[in-house]
Short mmCIF file of C-alpha atoms in Angstrom, two decimals:
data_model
loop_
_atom_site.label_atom_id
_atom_site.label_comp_id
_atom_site.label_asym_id
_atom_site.label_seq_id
_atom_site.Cartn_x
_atom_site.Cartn_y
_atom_site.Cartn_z
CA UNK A 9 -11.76 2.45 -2.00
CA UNK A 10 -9.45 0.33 -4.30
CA UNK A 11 -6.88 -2.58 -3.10
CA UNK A 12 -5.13 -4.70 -5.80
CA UNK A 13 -4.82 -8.37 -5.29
CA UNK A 14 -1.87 -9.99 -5.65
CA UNK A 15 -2.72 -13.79 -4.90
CA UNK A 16 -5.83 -15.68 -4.07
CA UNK A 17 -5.86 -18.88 -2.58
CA UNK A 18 -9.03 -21.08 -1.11
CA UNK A 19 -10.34 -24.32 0.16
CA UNK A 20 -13.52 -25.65 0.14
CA UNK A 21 -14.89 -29.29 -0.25
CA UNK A 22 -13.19 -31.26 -3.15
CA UNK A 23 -11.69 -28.36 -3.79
CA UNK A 24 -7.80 -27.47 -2.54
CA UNK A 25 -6.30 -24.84 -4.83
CA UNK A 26 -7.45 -21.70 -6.55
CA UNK A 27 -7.08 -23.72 -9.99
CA UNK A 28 -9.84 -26.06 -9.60
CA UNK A 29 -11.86 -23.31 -7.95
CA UNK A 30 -11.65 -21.62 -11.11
CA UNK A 31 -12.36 -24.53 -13.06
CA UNK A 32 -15.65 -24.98 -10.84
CA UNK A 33 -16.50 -21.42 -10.88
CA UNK A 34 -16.14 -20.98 -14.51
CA UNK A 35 -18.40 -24.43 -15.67
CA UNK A 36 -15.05 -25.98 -17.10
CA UNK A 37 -15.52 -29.08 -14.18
CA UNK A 38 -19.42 -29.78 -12.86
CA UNK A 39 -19.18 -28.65 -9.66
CA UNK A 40 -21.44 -31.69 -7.68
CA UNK A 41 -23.15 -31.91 -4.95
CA UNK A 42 -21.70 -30.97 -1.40
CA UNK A 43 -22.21 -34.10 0.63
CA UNK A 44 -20.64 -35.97 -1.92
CA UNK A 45 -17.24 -33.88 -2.52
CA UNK A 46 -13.95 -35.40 -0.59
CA UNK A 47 -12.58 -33.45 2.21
CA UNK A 48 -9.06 -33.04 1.90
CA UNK A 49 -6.68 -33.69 4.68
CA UNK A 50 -5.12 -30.50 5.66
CA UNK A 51 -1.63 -29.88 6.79
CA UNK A 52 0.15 -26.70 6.60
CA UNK A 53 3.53 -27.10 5.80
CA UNK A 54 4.80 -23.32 7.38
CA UNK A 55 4.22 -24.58 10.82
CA UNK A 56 6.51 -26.38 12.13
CA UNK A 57 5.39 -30.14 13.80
CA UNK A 58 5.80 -29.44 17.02
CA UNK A 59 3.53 -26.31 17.01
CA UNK A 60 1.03 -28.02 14.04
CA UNK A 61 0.54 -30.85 16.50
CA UNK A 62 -0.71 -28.39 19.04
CA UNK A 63 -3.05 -26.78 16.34
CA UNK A 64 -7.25 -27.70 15.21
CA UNK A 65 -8.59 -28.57 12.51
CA UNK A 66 -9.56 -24.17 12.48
CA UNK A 67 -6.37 -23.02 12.43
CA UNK A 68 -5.14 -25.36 10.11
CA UNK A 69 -7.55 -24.28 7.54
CA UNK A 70 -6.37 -20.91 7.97
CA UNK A 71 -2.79 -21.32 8.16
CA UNK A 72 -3.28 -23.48 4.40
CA UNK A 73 -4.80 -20.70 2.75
CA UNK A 74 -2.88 -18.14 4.08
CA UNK A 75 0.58 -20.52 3.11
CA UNK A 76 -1.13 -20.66 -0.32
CA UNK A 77 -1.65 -17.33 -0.95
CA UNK A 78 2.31 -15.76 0.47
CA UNK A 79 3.90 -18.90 -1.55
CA UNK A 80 6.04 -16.18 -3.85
CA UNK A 81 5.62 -13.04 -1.44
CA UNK A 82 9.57 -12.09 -0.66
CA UNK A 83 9.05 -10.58 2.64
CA UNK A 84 6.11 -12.34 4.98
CA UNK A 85 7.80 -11.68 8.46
CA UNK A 86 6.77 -8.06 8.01
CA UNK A 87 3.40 -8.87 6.12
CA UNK A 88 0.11 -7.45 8.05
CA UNK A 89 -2.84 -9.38 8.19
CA UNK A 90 -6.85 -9.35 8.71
CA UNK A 91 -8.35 -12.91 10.10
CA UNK A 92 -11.99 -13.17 9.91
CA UNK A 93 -14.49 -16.24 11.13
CA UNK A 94 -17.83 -15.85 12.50
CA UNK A 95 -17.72 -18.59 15.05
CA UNK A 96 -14.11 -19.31 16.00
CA UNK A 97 -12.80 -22.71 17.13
CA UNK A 98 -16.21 -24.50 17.56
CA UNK A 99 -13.96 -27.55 18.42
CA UNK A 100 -11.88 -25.97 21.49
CA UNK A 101 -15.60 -24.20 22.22
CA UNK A 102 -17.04 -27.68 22.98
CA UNK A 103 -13.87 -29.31 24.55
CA UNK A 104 -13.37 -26.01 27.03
CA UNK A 105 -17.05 -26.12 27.66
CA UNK A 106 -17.66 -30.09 28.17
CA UNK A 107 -14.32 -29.91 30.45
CA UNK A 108 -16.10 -27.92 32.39
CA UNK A 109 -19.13 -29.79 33.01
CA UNK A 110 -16.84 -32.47 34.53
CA UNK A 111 -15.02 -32.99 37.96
CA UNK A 112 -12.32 -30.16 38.87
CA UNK A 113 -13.21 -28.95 35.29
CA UNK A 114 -10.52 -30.29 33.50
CA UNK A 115 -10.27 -27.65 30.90
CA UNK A 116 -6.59 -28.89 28.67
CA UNK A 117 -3.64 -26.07 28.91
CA UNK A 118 -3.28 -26.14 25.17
CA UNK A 119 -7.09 -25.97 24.30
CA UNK A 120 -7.46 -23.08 27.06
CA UNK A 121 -4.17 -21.50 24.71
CA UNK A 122 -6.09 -22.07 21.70
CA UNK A 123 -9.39 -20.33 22.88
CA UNK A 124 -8.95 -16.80 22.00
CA UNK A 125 -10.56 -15.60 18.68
CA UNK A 126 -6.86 -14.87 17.16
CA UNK A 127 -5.72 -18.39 18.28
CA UNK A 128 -4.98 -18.67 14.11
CA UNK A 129 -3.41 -15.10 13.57
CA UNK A 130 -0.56 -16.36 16.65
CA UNK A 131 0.22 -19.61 14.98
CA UNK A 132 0.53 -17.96 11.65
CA UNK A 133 2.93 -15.06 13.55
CA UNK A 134 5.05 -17.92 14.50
CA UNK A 135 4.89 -19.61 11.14
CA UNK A 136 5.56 -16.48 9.51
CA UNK A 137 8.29 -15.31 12.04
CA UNK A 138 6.03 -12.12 12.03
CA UNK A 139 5.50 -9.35 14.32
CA UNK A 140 3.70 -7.18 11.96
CA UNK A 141 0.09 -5.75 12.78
CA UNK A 142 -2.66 -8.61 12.91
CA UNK A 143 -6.24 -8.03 13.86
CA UNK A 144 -9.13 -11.19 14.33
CA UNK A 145 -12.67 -10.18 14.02
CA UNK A 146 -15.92 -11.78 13.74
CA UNK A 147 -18.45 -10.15 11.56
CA UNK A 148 -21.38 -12.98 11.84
CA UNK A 149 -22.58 -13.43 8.27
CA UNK A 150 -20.81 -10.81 7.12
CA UNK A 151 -17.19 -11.94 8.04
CA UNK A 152 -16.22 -11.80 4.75
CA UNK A 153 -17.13 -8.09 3.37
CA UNK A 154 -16.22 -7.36 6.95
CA UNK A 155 -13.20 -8.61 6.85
CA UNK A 156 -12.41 -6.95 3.78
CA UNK A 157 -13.21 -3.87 4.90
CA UNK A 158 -10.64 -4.04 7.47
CA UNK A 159 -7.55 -4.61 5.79
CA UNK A 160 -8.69 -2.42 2.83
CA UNK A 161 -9.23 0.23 5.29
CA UNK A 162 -5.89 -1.01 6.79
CA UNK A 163 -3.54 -1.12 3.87
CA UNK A 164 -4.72 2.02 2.56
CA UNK A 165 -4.47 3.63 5.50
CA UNK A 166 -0.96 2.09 6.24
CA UNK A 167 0.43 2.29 2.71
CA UNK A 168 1.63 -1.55 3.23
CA UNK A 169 0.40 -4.68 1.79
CA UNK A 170 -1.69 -7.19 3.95
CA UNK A 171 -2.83 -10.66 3.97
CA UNK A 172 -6.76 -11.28 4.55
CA UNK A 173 -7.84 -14.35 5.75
CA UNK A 174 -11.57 -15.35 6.14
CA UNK A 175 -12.17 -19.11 7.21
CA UNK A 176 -15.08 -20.83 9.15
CA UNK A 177 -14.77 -25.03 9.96
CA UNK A 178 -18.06 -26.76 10.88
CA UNK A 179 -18.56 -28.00 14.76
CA UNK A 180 -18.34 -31.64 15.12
CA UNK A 181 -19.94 -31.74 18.13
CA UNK A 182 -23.54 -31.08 19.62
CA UNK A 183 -22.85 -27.63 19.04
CA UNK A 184 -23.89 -28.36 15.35
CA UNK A 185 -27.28 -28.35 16.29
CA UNK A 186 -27.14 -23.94 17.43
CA UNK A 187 -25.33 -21.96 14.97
CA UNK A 188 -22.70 -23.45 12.24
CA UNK A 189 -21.67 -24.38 8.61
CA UNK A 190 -22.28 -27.74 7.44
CA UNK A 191 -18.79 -27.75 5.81
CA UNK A 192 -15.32 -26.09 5.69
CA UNK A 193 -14.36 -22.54 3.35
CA UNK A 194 -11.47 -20.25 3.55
CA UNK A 195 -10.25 -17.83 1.26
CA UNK A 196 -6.95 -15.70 1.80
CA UNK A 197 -6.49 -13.01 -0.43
CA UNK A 198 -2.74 -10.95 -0.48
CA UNK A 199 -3.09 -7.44 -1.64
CA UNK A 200 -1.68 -4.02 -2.03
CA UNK A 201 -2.81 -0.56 -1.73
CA UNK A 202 -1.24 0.74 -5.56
CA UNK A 203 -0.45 -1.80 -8.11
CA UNK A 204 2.34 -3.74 -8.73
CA UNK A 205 3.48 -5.86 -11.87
CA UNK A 206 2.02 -8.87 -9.58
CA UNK A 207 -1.22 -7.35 -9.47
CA UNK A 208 -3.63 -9.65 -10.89
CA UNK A 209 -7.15 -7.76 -10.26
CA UNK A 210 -7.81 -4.09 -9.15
CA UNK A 211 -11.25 -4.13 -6.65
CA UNK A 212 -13.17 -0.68 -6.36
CA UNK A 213 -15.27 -1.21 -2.94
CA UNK A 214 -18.48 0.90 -2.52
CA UNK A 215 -21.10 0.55 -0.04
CA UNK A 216 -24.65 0.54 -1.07
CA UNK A 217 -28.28 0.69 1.17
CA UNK A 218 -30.31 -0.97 -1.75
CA UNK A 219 -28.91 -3.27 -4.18
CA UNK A 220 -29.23 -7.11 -4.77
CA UNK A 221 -27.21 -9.74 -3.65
CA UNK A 222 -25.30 -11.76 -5.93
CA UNK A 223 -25.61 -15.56 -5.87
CA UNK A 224 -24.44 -18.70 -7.77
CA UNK A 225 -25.75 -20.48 -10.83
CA UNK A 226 -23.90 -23.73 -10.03
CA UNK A 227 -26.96 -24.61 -7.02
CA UNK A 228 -23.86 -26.34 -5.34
CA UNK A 229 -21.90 -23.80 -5.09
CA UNK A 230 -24.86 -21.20 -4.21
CA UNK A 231 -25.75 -23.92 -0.86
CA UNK A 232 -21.61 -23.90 -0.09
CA UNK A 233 -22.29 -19.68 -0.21
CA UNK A 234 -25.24 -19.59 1.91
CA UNK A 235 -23.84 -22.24 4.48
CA UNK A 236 -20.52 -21.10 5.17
CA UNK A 237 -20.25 -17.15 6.21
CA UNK A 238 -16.03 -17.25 4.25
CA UNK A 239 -17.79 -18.83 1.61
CA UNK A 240 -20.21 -15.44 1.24
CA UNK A 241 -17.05 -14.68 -1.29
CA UNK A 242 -18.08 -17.06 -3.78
CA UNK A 243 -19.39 -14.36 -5.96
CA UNK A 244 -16.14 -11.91 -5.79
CA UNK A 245 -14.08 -15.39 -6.42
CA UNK A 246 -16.83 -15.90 -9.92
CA UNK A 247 -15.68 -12.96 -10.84
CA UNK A 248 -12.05 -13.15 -10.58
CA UNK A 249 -12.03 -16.84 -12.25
CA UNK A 250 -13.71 -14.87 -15.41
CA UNK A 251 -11.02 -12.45 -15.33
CA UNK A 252 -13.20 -9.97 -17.12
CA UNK A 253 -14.22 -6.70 -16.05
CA UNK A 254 -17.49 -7.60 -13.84
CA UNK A 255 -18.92 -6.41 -10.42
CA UNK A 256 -21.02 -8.07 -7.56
CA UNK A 257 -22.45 -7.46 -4.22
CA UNK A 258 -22.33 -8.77 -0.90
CA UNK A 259 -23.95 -8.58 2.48
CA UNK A 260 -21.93 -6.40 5.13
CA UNK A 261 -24.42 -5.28 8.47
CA UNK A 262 -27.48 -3.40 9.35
CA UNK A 263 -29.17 -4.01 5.94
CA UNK A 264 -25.95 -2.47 3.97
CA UNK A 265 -24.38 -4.09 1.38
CA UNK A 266 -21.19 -3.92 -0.42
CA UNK A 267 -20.11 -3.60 -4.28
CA UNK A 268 -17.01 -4.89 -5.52
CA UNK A 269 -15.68 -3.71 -9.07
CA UNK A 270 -13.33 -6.15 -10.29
CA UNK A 271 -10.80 -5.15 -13.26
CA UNK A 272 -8.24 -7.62 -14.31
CA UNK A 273 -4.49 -5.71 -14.33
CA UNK A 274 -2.97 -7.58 -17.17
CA UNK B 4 -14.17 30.71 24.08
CA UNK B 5 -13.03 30.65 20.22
CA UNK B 6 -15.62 32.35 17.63
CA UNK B 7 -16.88 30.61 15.45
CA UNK B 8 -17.60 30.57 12.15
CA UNK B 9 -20.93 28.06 11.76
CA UNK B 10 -23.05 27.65 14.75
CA UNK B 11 -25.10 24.47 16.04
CA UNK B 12 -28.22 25.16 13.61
CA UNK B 13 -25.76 25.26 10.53
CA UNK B 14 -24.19 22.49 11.15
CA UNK B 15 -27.23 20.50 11.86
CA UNK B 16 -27.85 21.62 8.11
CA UNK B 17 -24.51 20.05 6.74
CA UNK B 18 -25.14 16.26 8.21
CA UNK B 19 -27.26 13.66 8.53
CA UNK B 20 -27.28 13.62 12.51
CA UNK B 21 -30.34 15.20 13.88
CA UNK B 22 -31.62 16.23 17.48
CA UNK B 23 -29.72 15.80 20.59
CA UNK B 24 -27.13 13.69 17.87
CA UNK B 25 -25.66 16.28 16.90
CA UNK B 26 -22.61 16.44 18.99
CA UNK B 27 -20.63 19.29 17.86
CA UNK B 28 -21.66 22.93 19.30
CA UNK B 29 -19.37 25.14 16.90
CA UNK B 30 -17.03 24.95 14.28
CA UNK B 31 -14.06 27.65 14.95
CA UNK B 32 -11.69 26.64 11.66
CA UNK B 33 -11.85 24.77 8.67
CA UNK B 34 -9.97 24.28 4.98
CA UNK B 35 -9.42 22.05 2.09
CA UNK B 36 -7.71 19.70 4.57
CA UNK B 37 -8.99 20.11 8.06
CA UNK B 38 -11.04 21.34 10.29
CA UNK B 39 -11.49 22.56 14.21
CA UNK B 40 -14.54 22.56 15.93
CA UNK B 41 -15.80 22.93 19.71
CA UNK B 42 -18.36 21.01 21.91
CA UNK B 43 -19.87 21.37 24.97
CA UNK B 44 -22.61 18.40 24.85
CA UNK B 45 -20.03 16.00 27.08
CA UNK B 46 -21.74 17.84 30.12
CA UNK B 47 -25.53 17.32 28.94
CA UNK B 48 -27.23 15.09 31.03
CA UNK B 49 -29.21 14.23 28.46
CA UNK B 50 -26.64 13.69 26.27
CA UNK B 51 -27.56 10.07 24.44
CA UNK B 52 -24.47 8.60 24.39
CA UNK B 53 -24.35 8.51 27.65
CA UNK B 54 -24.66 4.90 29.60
CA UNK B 55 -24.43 4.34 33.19
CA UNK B 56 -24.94 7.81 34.13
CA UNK B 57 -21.23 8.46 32.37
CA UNK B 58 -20.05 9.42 28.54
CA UNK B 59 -16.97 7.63 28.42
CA UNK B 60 -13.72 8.54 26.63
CA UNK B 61 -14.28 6.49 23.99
CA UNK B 62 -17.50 8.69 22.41
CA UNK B 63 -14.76 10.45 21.38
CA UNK B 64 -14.56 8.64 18.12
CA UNK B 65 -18.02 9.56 17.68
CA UNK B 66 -17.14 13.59 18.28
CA UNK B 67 -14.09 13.09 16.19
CA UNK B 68 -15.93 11.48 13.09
CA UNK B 69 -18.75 14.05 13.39
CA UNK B 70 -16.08 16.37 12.93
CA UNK B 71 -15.33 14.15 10.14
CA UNK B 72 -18.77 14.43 8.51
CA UNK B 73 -19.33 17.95 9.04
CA UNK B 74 -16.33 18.58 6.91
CA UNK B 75 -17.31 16.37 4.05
CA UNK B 76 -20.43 18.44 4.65
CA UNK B 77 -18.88 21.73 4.13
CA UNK B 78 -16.72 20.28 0.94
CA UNK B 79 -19.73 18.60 -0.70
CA UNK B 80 -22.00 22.03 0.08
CA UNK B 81 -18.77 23.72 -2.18
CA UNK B 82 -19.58 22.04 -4.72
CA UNK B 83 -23.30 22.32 -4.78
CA UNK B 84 -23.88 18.99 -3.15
CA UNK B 85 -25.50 17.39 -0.12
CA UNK B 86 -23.77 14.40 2.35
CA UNK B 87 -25.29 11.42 2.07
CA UNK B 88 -25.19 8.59 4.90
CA UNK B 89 -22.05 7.50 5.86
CA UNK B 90 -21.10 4.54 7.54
CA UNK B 91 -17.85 4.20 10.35
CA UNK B 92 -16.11 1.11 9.15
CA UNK B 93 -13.31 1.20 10.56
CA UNK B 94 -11.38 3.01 14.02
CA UNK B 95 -7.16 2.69 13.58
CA UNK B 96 -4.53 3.76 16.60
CA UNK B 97 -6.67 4.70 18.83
CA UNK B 98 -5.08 6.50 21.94
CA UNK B 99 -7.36 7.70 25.02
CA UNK B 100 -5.81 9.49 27.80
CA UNK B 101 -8.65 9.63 30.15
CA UNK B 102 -11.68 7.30 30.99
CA UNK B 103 -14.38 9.80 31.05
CA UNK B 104 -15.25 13.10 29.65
CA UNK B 105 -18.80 14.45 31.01
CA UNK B 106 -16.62 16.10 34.35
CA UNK B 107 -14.49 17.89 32.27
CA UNK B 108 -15.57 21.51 32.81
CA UNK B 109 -14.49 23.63 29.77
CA UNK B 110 -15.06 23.20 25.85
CA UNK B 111 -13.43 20.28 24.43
CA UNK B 112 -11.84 20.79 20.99
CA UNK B 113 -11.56 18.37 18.55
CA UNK B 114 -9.47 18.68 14.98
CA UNK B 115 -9.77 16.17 11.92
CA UNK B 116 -7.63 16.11 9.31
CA UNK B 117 -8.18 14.46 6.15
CA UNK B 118 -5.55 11.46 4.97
CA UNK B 119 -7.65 10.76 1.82
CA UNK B 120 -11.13 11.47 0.07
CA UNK B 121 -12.41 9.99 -2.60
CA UNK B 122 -16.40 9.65 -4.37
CA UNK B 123 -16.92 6.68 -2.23
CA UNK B 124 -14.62 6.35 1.20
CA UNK B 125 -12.78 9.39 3.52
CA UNK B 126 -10.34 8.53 5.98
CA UNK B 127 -9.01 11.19 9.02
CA UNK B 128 -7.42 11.35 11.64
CA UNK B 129 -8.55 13.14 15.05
CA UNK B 130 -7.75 14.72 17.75
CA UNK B 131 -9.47 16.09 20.76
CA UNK B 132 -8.22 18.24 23.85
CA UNK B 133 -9.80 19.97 26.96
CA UNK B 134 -7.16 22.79 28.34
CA UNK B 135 -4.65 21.99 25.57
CA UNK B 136 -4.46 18.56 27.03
CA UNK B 137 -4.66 15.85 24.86
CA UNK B 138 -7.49 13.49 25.73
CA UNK B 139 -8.07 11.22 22.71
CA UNK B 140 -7.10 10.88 19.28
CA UNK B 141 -7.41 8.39 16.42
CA UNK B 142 -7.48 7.29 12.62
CA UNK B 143 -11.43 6.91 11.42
CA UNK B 144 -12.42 5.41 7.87
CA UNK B 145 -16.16 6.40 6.95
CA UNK B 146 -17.54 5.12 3.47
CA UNK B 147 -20.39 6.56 1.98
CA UNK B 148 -23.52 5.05 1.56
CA UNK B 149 -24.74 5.26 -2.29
#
């Protein structure tokens, strides 16, 4: 299956645009250790302040990258999308839950709002003034490929372009202690099923039983992969930053994996 | 009942699902493009994808992208070739008129037509009826597993 990317954009501690992720990914900047790197203060600028107020630290993450990547795109009220996180809001998780541990389980209107898995996907359909086709999964480790999958299977399918967005925050709460990331990735790729004279990389996806999985010189960056299920990209994004014709392979489920041939357009 | 032109042994041949798996009885029709097979198996009792002593409408998929695979079975036999594993990645506009289908008495029928092929993904779309009424249909994206 092939898709053409038009625009990448990412986030990922010390780390808020797709230049200096190239610049880490390539060796040009020393890419340091993870508990040292500055969290940036995110705030989406397509949502409007009333509605941004309402929104977590999740779906602002999301709504960043996706803002990023649909900067130049002419047309995003009728752009589809693909959102992608293995957990969800781990934040409105523990609020909802601890509400309810209390006295006439106080649960907040706008955190019960916010609970759904495509809580993101609706604030970015009101950002975007969109009512084009949006579907939110969760993949587990696999968000990522699995994500993919989805709008490549998607925009092919639908001859139209579509914005994927894969994005997992770390829980602040005791719920860091079960199952989360340590620290914040998102990537939001915009792409096409033919190319365009925007298209910056054609990917060739194959799916494979046996093969190895790619990792990360940089040990930094290969932690950030294997903590953060959006940040299971890392490889694909290597790639792209070398702009050179170059493949690599990621987890999907039940012991598959999947291959991504990456050819730069221009 | 429609004759067919490759029976249950046949097409147990052309793909990778074995045993009681193998959903699809018959196939009545096929061509470059599409193909139109038959099934009885929704009224087995020992049908396995049955839970809570139903098979809900939603197997359907499951018939359609058999259908699916036993066409890219019959294309890749063409050309001197066996199917390999395939994987269902992803189910698109999905309509299902009914809830179940193991009480419906007669054959059910189920077309797939193929939107696009290539060496490493197919994508269809299918359609399955009992009395010429519709009960399900649906876009299904299979890759192949290399």
């Amino acid at each position: 299956m092939e898709m053409y990317l038009q625009k990448i954009a990412c986030f990922a501690p010390g780390i808020d645009d797709w230049q200096t992720m190239c610049s880490a990914l390539t060796g040009k900047i020393n890419y340091g250790e993870l508990a040292a790197q500055q969290i940036s203060k995110i705030v989406p600028q397509i949502l409007p302040a009333n509605e941004r107020r309402r929104t977590t630290s999740l779906i602002k993450l999301a709504l960043h990258v996706g803002e990023q990547a649909t900067v130049e795109w002419p047309d995003g009220a009728q752009l589809a999308s693909v959102f992608s996180s293995s957990d969800g809001d781990h934040d409105i998780l523990n609020k909802s839950t601890h509400a309810l541990t209390l006295p006439g389980r106080p649960v907040s209107p706008t955190n019960f709002h916010n609970s759904v898995h495509n809580a993101p996907a609706g604030y970015w359909a009101i950002a975007a003034k969109s009512q084009a086709f949006s579907t939110s999964l969760s993949v587990g480790d696999a968000s990522f490929s699995g994500g993919l999958i989805e709008a490549a299977t998607f925009s092919q399918c639908e001859r139209q372009p579509v914005l994927f967005i894969a994005y997992e925050y770390p829980a602040q709460s005791v719920l860091q202690t079960v199952r989360t990331c340590q620290y914040p990735f998102a990537v939001a790729m915009l792409m096409t099923p033919v190319v365009s004279n925007q298209s910056q990389t054609k990917f060739e996806i194959s799916m494979h039983s046996e093969k190895q999985l790619s990792a990360m010189d940089n040990e930094n960056l290969e932690a950030l992969r294997k903590d953060n299920p959006a940040a299971r990209s890392l490889p694909l994004l290597a790639c792209l930053a070398h702009k050179t014709v170059d493949s690599c392979t990621l987890e999907y489920v039940n012991n598959t994996r999947i291959t991504l041939k990456v050819t730069p357009c221009q | 009942m429609n004759e067919s032109i490759l029976n249950k042994d046949e097409i147990r041949q052309l793909i990778p699902h074995a045993g009681d798996m193998c959903l699809i009885d018959a196939v009545n029709n096929f061509n470059a493009t599409e193909i139109s097979c038959q099934t009885n198996t929704h009224k087995l009792i020992d049908n396995p994808l049955r839970h809570n002593d139903t098979l809900a409408a939603v197997n359907l998929i499951e018939y359609g992208a058999q259908c699916m695979a036993i066409h890219g079975g019959l294309q890749a036999r063409e050309r001197g070739e066996s199917l390999g594993q395939g994987y269902l990645v992803s189910v698109r506009n999905v309509i299902l008129n009914i809830e179940r289908i193991d009480e419906l008495e007669n054959n059910i029928h189920i077309t797939a037509s193929q939107i696009m092929a290539n060496a490493g993904s197919m994508m269809y779309e299918f359609s399955a009826s009992h009395n010429d009424s519709a009960l399900a249909q649906g876009r299904v994206t299979v890759m192949r597993v290399v």
